[in-house]
Every structure is written in C-alpha cells, then in structure tokens.
Amino acid sequence: MTSTFGSAASRQVIIELTTAGYEAVFVGGAVRDAELGKKPLDIDIATSATPHQVKEVFRHTIDIGIEHGTILVLMHGEPIEVTTYRTESTYSDQCHPEIYVNSLKEDLQRRDFTINALAMTVDGELIDLFNGLKDLKQKIIRSVGNPEERFREDPLRIFRALRFSSVLDFEIESETLHSMKNLAPSLRHVAIERIKTEMDKLFLGKNPSRAFHYGRQIGLPELFPELLAAFDTLDRYTPFLHARHGFAAMLAVTDTDAANLSRQFKLSNEEKRFLKQFEEAFALRVHHVLGPWEFYSYSTDVLEVVEKVYHVNHEQNELTTKQIEQYKEQLPIRSRTDLAFTGNDLLKWSDKSGGKWTSDWIKKIERAIVFGRIENDAQAIKDWFINEITREK
Ligand code: ATP
Ligand code: MG
C-alpha cells in the first residue's frame, strides 16, 4: 500500500488529530478492501480522542452516532466518520454505555473478523495485530479471538460471516464455522433490520451460493423455516441475484406471500411495492407467456425478474431485458395518461351520470386498446363504446 490511501480530506482529518496529540488511523472495511485492490466505499477512522475531543479539534462536526463514539467530521465538505477507540460493548445490548479505551489494540480486538481488524496509518503502514493480512491472502473468514465468545456477544456476526463469504467469496475457517453452528439459534434474538442489511449485501455478493451452503451447514433452514427455507433452493437463482431479486426468488420458492415476507423482513415501501408487483406478475406468468397486458401493466424491472425466476425452473429461453423493452415499445399506449378519452367523455357519450360503471368501462376500453382491439383514437373509442352499451341494453 502507498500513502495515497483514503481521500485527501480523510488524510487531513488524521493529520489534524495527530497534530493535536491523538492517535488516528484508518480501520475496518476500507483497509480490507484497499488490500484487496478494491475501491473502498466508506472510510472509517479510529482515534484515541474522545468524541468531545474530536469536536474540539474540528470546526464542522455532526453528532451522528455519538452514543457509539462516532462523530462525522466535515472536511472540505466531505463527511468523514471518526470513531473513538472502544472495546466490545453494545453491538447487541444497547443498554450498556460505551467503554472508550486508549489502545488501538483493544479497538481492533472487538472487531468481528481478522480481515476487518486491519488498520492503516496515514503513511500507508499496515497495522495487522491479528494476522488479518494472511487470512485475506488465503481468503479466510476467521473470528478475532474466541469465536464462541464473539458470536455470543453479538449473534449478528454469524450472519455477517455468511455475508462476507458471499461478498468476498471466502472460506469460513472451521472453528469459526463450528461456533456459528453452535450459536445459530441465538440469531433469533437479533433485530430483523440488522439481518436484512446483511442479506441485501449477501444477495449482491460474488458468490451467494457459498453463503447459502454455509447457511445450510449451520442449520439456518431448520431454525427459520418460514424465513429461510429458501436457503435450500435459492442458490439456483444466484446467477442473477440482486438485492431485491433475492426476496423475489424467496417468494417463488417458499409458501409465503409478498405481504408476509415484507413484514417479516421489514422491507422498505419501495421494496414492498416491487415485491407485490412481482408476486402479481409472476402469478400471471405461471399461467401463460407474457402478453400485452403484462407488458403494459408492469415495469421492465419487474418483468425482467419474473422472467428470470420463472425460467430457473423451465426450459424455454427467457425474454431478455431488450426484448421486454421492445414489446413495451410496440404497445399502443404506455400508461393510462395516454388514453385518448376520459371518464367525462363516457358521461357525455352515454348521457348517464357518473358512478362505478365509469371506472369499469375505462378499464375495459383501456384493455381493448392495449390488446389492439380498438384504436386509441377518440372517435374510434366513441363508436366502439356506443356500440357496446347499446348492445348491452
Ligand atoms: P462494507 O464494505 O459492507 O461496509 P465493512 O467491513 O466496512 O463492510 P461495516 O458494517 O461498515 O462493514 O462495519 C465497519 C467495521 O466495523 C467492520 O469492518 C468491523 O471491523 C466493524 N464491525 C461492524 N459490525 C461489527 C460487529 N457486529 N461486530 C464486530 N465488529 C463489527
Ligand atoms: Mg463499511
């Protein structure tokens, strides 16, 4: 590694902290990713300064996670997270106060895996107190210290190990895996939001199959039959998994429904909407190939996943994204706002007053237009409509 680690702003933060007499280093995922030759997403800095002292050193700070010892420093407009050295404390038990410590060693010791316990000085010197670099090179996920104790302190780490095995495509060291299996039942007490965050990353990883394999080995399907039975079959879907797609695939392989899954995993509104749409469109796809109505009613994004999930179990070729878009382009209209008539026109043409019948007829005409049975032209619609209602009388 060279001294060019981190952004100029993050280096400046370290320099100012050290000038003020404190220790400060880069830590965590960013150091790991840099060693792997990947561009780190978020940069974390650990320091011997207390949050109060950090705030004294910098003019612009925000207390984002002060209860965990984290202060956001705004350096040249760039937000940099600075966290005070601390020991293991409250990952799982939010009731206890944070315990700040003076040594970097203690801070690194409370981190989950050796590959996440690396630190780097502003000069680019790696601080590797737990053989993290060796594990990184050998592609191994290993707990820092006694795995049993570490998973007991925070069972979420069991899921984090699975997540890293997928994201990095790493092996889980045998003693670590063994303890994961012993303590897997304690995952039941972990807030689902925390698990969900890890699941999203797991789905997006390099090798989700690997994580599902470990998940089965440690007994997750038995522990969470309603949530994770999917671990048994999901790896057939891994070539195309995507955070949201993972949940869509789960829907297709379990008995649960979208509303249930959304509730259980506390999905966001956007994710919920996607899953609901997927569920509807998938149910239609099971009955017949996608037709004009489906191309009209569902977004490319939804249809794409429907096709992929459906074709995992069926031989024919699935539609590509491009083909889905081409079908959509051929539709006479793209949405209801394109219709060449309104509900008011129906009232005028029929000489009747409004009511539920209007929306029923709008739907009927919309459908007829989408299927190409009527042209999307006011006169054509009027003729068709008058003809139909006269026939109905
Ligand atoms: P990502 O690239 O997804 O951000 P990351 O390793 O940075 O991965 P974060 O969740 O951002 O993961 O956590 C930052 C660091 O904090 C980790 O690298 C690890 O050192 C430590 N950490 C996070 N969660 C835990 C935990 N539950 N137990 C112990 N250490 C943790
Ligand atoms: Mg991170």
Short mmCIF file of N, CA and C in Angstrom, two decimals, residues 294-391:
data_model
loop_
_atom_site.label_atom_id
_atom_site.label_comp_id
_atom_site.label_asym_id
_atom_site.label_seq_id
_atom_site.Cartn_x
_atom_site.Cartn_y
_atom_site.Cartn_z
N GLU A 294 -49.49 -7.67 -19.60
CA GLU A 294 -48.38 -7.69 -18.63
C GLU A 294 -47.32 -6.65 -19.03
N PHE A 295 -47.04 -6.57 -20.32
CA PHE A 295 -46.04 -5.58 -20.75
C PHE A 295 -46.51 -4.17 -20.41
N TYR A 296 -47.82 -4.00 -20.50
CA TYR A 296 -48.39 -2.69 -20.21
C TYR A 296 -48.40 -2.41 -18.71
N SER A 297 -48.75 -3.41 -17.93
CA SER A 297 -49.01 -3.17 -16.51
C SER A 297 -47.78 -3.16 -15.61
N TYR A 298 -46.71 -3.82 -16.02
CA TYR A 298 -45.56 -3.94 -15.11
C TYR A 298 -44.30 -3.33 -15.70
N SER A 299 -43.46 -2.83 -14.80
CA SER A 299 -42.21 -2.19 -15.26
C SER A 299 -41.25 -3.25 -15.80
N THR A 300 -40.33 -2.79 -16.60
CA THR A 300 -39.31 -3.68 -17.18
C THR A 300 -38.58 -4.42 -16.06
N ASP A 301 -38.29 -3.66 -15.02
CA ASP A 301 -37.58 -4.20 -13.87
C ASP A 301 -38.30 -5.42 -13.27
N VAL A 302 -39.61 -5.27 -13.09
CA VAL A 302 -40.40 -6.36 -12.52
C VAL A 302 -40.43 -7.55 -13.50
N LEU A 303 -40.71 -7.26 -14.76
CA LEU A 303 -40.84 -8.33 -15.75
C LEU A 303 -39.54 -9.11 -15.94
N GLU A 304 -38.45 -8.35 -15.87
CA GLU A 304 -37.15 -8.97 -16.02
C GLU A 304 -36.94 -10.04 -14.93
N VAL A 305 -37.27 -9.69 -13.70
CA VAL A 305 -37.08 -10.64 -12.60
C VAL A 305 -38.08 -11.80 -12.73
N VAL A 306 -39.30 -11.49 -13.15
CA VAL A 306 -40.30 -12.53 -13.34
C VAL A 306 -39.76 -13.57 -14.33
N GLU A 307 -39.25 -13.08 -15.45
CA GLU A 307 -38.72 -13.99 -16.46
C GLU A 307 -37.57 -14.83 -15.92
N LYS A 308 -36.68 -14.16 -15.21
CA LYS A 308 -35.51 -14.89 -14.70
C LYS A 308 -35.92 -15.94 -13.69
N VAL A 309 -36.75 -15.56 -12.74
CA VAL A 309 -37.16 -16.52 -11.71
C VAL A 309 -37.94 -17.67 -12.35
N TYR A 310 -38.83 -17.34 -13.27
CA TYR A 310 -39.65 -18.37 -13.91
C TYR A 310 -38.77 -19.37 -14.66
N HIS A 311 -37.78 -18.86 -15.37
CA HIS A 311 -37.01 -19.73 -16.23
C HIS A 311 -35.96 -20.57 -15.53
N VAL A 312 -35.76 -20.30 -14.25
CA VAL A 312 -34.85 -21.17 -13.49
C VAL A 312 -35.43 -22.59 -13.51
N ASN A 313 -36.75 -22.66 -13.47
CA ASN A 313 -37.40 -23.98 -13.42
C ASN A 313 -37.99 -24.44 -14.75
N HIS A 314 -37.82 -23.67 -15.79
CA HIS A 314 -38.42 -24.04 -17.07
C HIS A 314 -37.40 -23.94 -18.18
N GLU A 315 -37.57 -24.82 -19.14
CA GLU A 315 -36.52 -24.95 -20.13
C GLU A 315 -36.42 -23.84 -21.17
N GLN A 316 -37.59 -23.32 -21.59
CA GLN A 316 -37.52 -22.35 -22.70
C GLN A 316 -36.63 -21.16 -22.37
N ASN A 317 -36.25 -20.45 -23.42
CA ASN A 317 -35.42 -19.27 -23.19
C ASN A 317 -36.25 -18.15 -22.61
N GLU A 318 -35.63 -17.43 -21.70
CA GLU A 318 -36.36 -16.31 -21.11
C GLU A 318 -36.23 -15.09 -22.02
N LEU A 319 -37.13 -14.14 -21.82
CA LEU A 319 -37.03 -12.89 -22.57
C LEU A 319 -35.90 -12.06 -21.99
N THR A 320 -35.15 -11.42 -22.86
CA THR A 320 -34.09 -10.55 -22.35
C THR A 320 -34.70 -9.18 -22.03
N THR A 321 -33.93 -8.37 -21.33
CA THR A 321 -34.40 -7.02 -21.00
C THR A 321 -34.73 -6.26 -22.28
N LYS A 322 -33.86 -6.45 -23.28
CA LYS A 322 -34.05 -5.74 -24.54
C LYS A 322 -35.38 -6.16 -25.19
N GLN A 323 -35.65 -7.45 -25.17
CA GLN A 323 -36.91 -7.93 -25.76
C GLN A 323 -38.11 -7.38 -25.00
N ILE A 324 -38.01 -7.34 -23.69
CA ILE A 324 -39.12 -6.79 -22.89
C ILE A 324 -39.36 -5.34 -23.30
N GLU A 325 -38.25 -4.59 -23.44
CA GLU A 325 -38.40 -3.19 -23.83
C GLU A 325 -39.00 -3.05 -25.22
N GLN A 326 -38.59 -3.95 -26.12
CA GLN A 326 -39.16 -3.88 -27.48
C GLN A 326 -40.66 -4.14 -27.46
N TYR A 327 -41.08 -5.13 -26.69
CA TYR A 327 -42.52 -5.40 -26.57
C TYR A 327 -43.24 -4.17 -26.03
N LYS A 328 -42.64 -3.54 -25.03
CA LYS A 328 -43.28 -2.37 -24.44
C LYS A 328 -43.42 -1.25 -25.48
N GLU A 329 -42.37 -1.10 -26.31
CA GLU A 329 -42.42 -0.05 -27.32
C GLU A 329 -43.52 -0.27 -28.35
N GLN A 330 -43.83 -1.53 -28.60
CA GLN A 330 -44.85 -1.83 -29.59
C GLN A 330 -46.27 -1.62 -29.09
N LEU A 331 -46.42 -1.41 -27.79
CA LEU A 331 -47.77 -1.25 -27.24
C LEU A 331 -48.41 0.03 -27.76
N PRO A 332 -49.72 0.02 -27.99
CA PRO A 332 -50.39 1.24 -28.48
C PRO A 332 -50.31 2.39 -27.47
N ILE A 333 -50.34 2.05 -26.19
CA ILE A 333 -50.19 3.09 -25.16
C ILE A 333 -49.24 2.56 -24.09
N ARG A 334 -48.64 3.50 -23.36
CA ARG A 334 -47.71 3.08 -22.32
C ARG A 334 -48.32 3.19 -20.92
N SER A 335 -49.27 4.14 -20.78
CA SER A 335 -49.92 4.26 -19.47
C SER A 335 -51.29 4.89 -19.67
N ARG A 336 -52.05 4.91 -18.59
CA ARG A 336 -53.42 5.42 -18.65
C ARG A 336 -53.49 6.87 -19.15
N THR A 337 -52.45 7.63 -18.84
CA THR A 337 -52.47 9.04 -19.27
C THR A 337 -52.42 9.16 -20.79
N ASP A 338 -52.04 8.11 -21.48
CA ASP A 338 -52.01 8.16 -22.95
C ASP A 338 -53.38 7.94 -23.59
N LEU A 339 -54.36 7.53 -22.80
CA LEU A 339 -55.68 7.23 -23.36
C LEU A 339 -56.29 8.47 -24.03
N ALA A 340 -56.89 8.27 -25.20
CA ALA A 340 -57.44 9.40 -25.96
C ALA A 340 -58.86 9.76 -25.52
N PHE A 341 -59.23 9.36 -24.30
CA PHE A 341 -60.55 9.76 -23.78
C PHE A 341 -60.46 9.84 -22.26
N THR A 342 -61.52 10.42 -21.66
CA THR A 342 -61.55 10.49 -20.20
C THR A 342 -62.91 9.99 -19.73
N GLY A 343 -63.04 9.88 -18.42
CA GLY A 343 -64.31 9.46 -17.84
C GLY A 343 -65.43 10.42 -18.24
N ASN A 344 -65.09 11.70 -18.33
CA ASN A 344 -66.10 12.69 -18.72
C ASN A 344 -66.66 12.42 -20.10
N ASP A 345 -65.78 11.99 -21.01
CA ASP A 345 -66.26 11.66 -22.36
C ASP A 345 -67.31 10.56 -22.29
N LEU A 346 -67.06 9.58 -21.42
CA LEU A 346 -68.02 8.46 -21.30
C LEU A 346 -69.38 8.98 -20.85
N LEU A 347 -69.37 9.95 -19.88
CA LEU A 347 -70.64 10.50 -19.39
C LEU A 347 -71.37 11.20 -20.53
N LYS A 348 -70.58 11.99 -21.30
CA LYS A 348 -71.16 12.73 -22.42
C LYS A 348 -71.76 11.77 -23.45
N TRP A 349 -70.97 10.78 -23.82
CA TRP A 349 -71.39 9.86 -24.88
C TRP A 349 -72.58 9.00 -24.46
N SER A 350 -72.69 8.72 -23.16
CA SER A 350 -73.75 7.79 -22.74
C SER A 350 -74.97 8.52 -22.23
N ASP A 351 -74.74 9.83 -21.91
CA ASP A 351 -75.83 10.60 -21.35
C ASP A 351 -76.26 10.05 -19.99
N LYS A 352 -75.32 9.47 -19.28
CA LYS A 352 -75.65 8.94 -17.96
C LYS A 352 -74.86 9.73 -16.93
N SER A 353 -75.21 9.56 -15.64
CA SER A 353 -74.41 10.23 -14.62
C SER A 353 -73.35 9.25 -14.12
N GLY A 354 -72.32 9.85 -13.50
CA GLY A 354 -71.14 9.07 -13.10
C GLY A 354 -71.45 8.00 -12.07
N GLY A 355 -70.52 7.10 -11.87
CA GLY A 355 -70.67 6.01 -10.91
C GLY A 355 -69.58 5.00 -11.14
N LYS A 356 -69.67 3.89 -10.47
CA LYS A 356 -68.61 2.88 -10.58
C LYS A 356 -68.50 2.37 -12.02
N TRP A 357 -69.64 2.41 -12.72
CA TRP A 357 -69.61 1.90 -14.10
C TRP A 357 -68.57 2.62 -14.95
N THR A 358 -68.33 3.92 -14.63
CA THR A 358 -67.35 4.66 -15.47
C THR A 358 -65.97 4.03 -15.35
N SER A 359 -65.55 3.78 -14.09
CA SER A 359 -64.19 3.23 -13.96
C SER A 359 -64.13 1.82 -14.54
N ASP A 360 -65.23 1.06 -14.45
CA ASP A 360 -65.23 -0.27 -15.08
C ASP A 360 -65.05 -0.17 -16.59
N TRP A 361 -65.72 0.81 -17.17
CA TRP A 361 -65.62 0.97 -18.62
C TRP A 361 -64.26 1.51 -19.05
N ILE A 362 -63.70 2.39 -18.20
CA ILE A 362 -62.35 2.89 -18.55
C ILE A 362 -61.41 1.70 -18.64
N LYS A 363 -61.52 0.82 -17.62
CA LYS A 363 -60.64 -0.37 -17.60
C LYS A 363 -60.86 -1.24 -18.83
N LYS A 364 -62.13 -1.43 -19.16
CA LYS A 364 -62.48 -2.29 -20.29
C LYS A 364 -61.88 -1.72 -21.60
N ILE A 365 -62.06 -0.41 -21.78
CA ILE A 365 -61.57 0.22 -23.01
C ILE A 365 -60.04 0.21 -23.04
N GLU A 366 -59.47 0.50 -21.85
CA GLU A 366 -58.01 0.50 -21.74
C GLU A 366 -57.47 -0.86 -22.19
N ARG A 367 -58.09 -1.91 -21.71
CA ARG A 367 -57.68 -3.26 -22.04
C ARG A 367 -57.83 -3.54 -23.55
N ALA A 368 -58.98 -3.11 -24.08
CA ALA A 368 -59.22 -3.34 -25.51
C ALA A 368 -58.18 -2.60 -26.35
N ILE A 369 -57.77 -1.41 -25.89
CA ILE A 369 -56.76 -0.64 -26.63
C ILE A 369 -55.40 -1.34 -26.54
N VAL A 370 -55.06 -1.76 -25.32
CA VAL A 370 -53.77 -2.43 -25.14
C VAL A 370 -53.69 -3.69 -26.02
N PHE A 371 -54.81 -4.42 -26.12
CA PHE A 371 -54.81 -5.63 -26.93
C PHE A 371 -54.99 -5.35 -28.43
N GLY A 372 -55.11 -4.05 -28.77
CA GLY A 372 -55.21 -3.68 -30.18
C GLY A 372 -56.60 -3.90 -30.77
N ARG A 373 -57.59 -4.08 -29.91
CA ARG A 373 -58.94 -4.31 -30.43
C ARG A 373 -59.63 -3.00 -30.82
N ILE A 374 -59.21 -1.91 -30.19
CA ILE A 374 -59.70 -0.60 -30.61
C ILE A 374 -58.48 0.29 -30.78
N GLU A 375 -58.60 1.24 -31.72
CA GLU A 375 -57.51 2.19 -31.90
C GLU A 375 -57.61 3.25 -30.80
N ASN A 376 -56.48 3.76 -30.35
CA ASN A 376 -56.51 4.79 -29.32
C ASN A 376 -56.81 6.15 -29.97
N ASP A 377 -58.06 6.30 -30.40
CA ASP A 377 -58.47 7.49 -31.12
C ASP A 377 -59.88 7.82 -30.61
N ALA A 378 -60.12 9.09 -30.25
CA ALA A 378 -61.37 9.45 -29.59
C ALA A 378 -62.60 8.98 -30.37
N GLN A 379 -62.57 9.19 -31.70
CA GLN A 379 -63.74 8.81 -32.50
C GLN A 379 -63.95 7.29 -32.49
N ALA A 380 -62.84 6.57 -32.66
CA ALA A 380 -62.94 5.10 -32.69
C ALA A 380 -63.44 4.59 -31.34
N ILE A 381 -62.95 5.20 -30.27
CA ILE A 381 -63.36 4.76 -28.94
C ILE A 381 -64.85 5.05 -28.74
N LYS A 382 -65.25 6.24 -29.18
CA LYS A 382 -66.65 6.64 -29.03
C LYS A 382 -67.57 5.64 -29.76
N ASP A 383 -67.23 5.35 -31.02
CA ASP A 383 -68.06 4.43 -31.80
C ASP A 383 -68.17 3.07 -31.13
N TRP A 384 -67.00 2.59 -30.70
CA TRP A 384 -66.96 1.26 -30.06
C TRP A 384 -67.80 1.25 -28.80
N PHE A 385 -67.61 2.29 -28.00
CA PHE A 385 -68.30 2.40 -26.71
C PHE A 385 -69.82 2.46 -26.89
N ILE A 386 -70.25 3.32 -27.81
CA ILE A 386 -71.70 3.46 -28.03
C ILE A 386 -72.29 2.13 -28.52
N ASN A 387 -71.56 1.53 -29.41
CA ASN A 387 -72.00 0.24 -29.93
C ASN A 387 -72.14 -0.79 -28.80
N GLU A 388 -71.13 -0.84 -27.93
CA GLU A 388 -71.14 -1.82 -26.83
C GLU A 388 -72.27 -1.57 -25.86
N ILE A 389 -72.47 -0.27 -25.47
CA ILE A 389 -73.53 -0.06 -24.48
C ILE A 389 -74.91 -0.25 -25.09
N THR A 390 -75.04 0.00 -26.38
CA THR A 390 -76.34 -0.24 -26.99
C THR A 390 -76.61 -1.75 -27.02
N ARG A 391 -75.54 -2.50 -27.31
CA ARG A 391 -75.70 -3.96 -27.34
C ARG A 391 -76.10 -4.49 -25.97
#
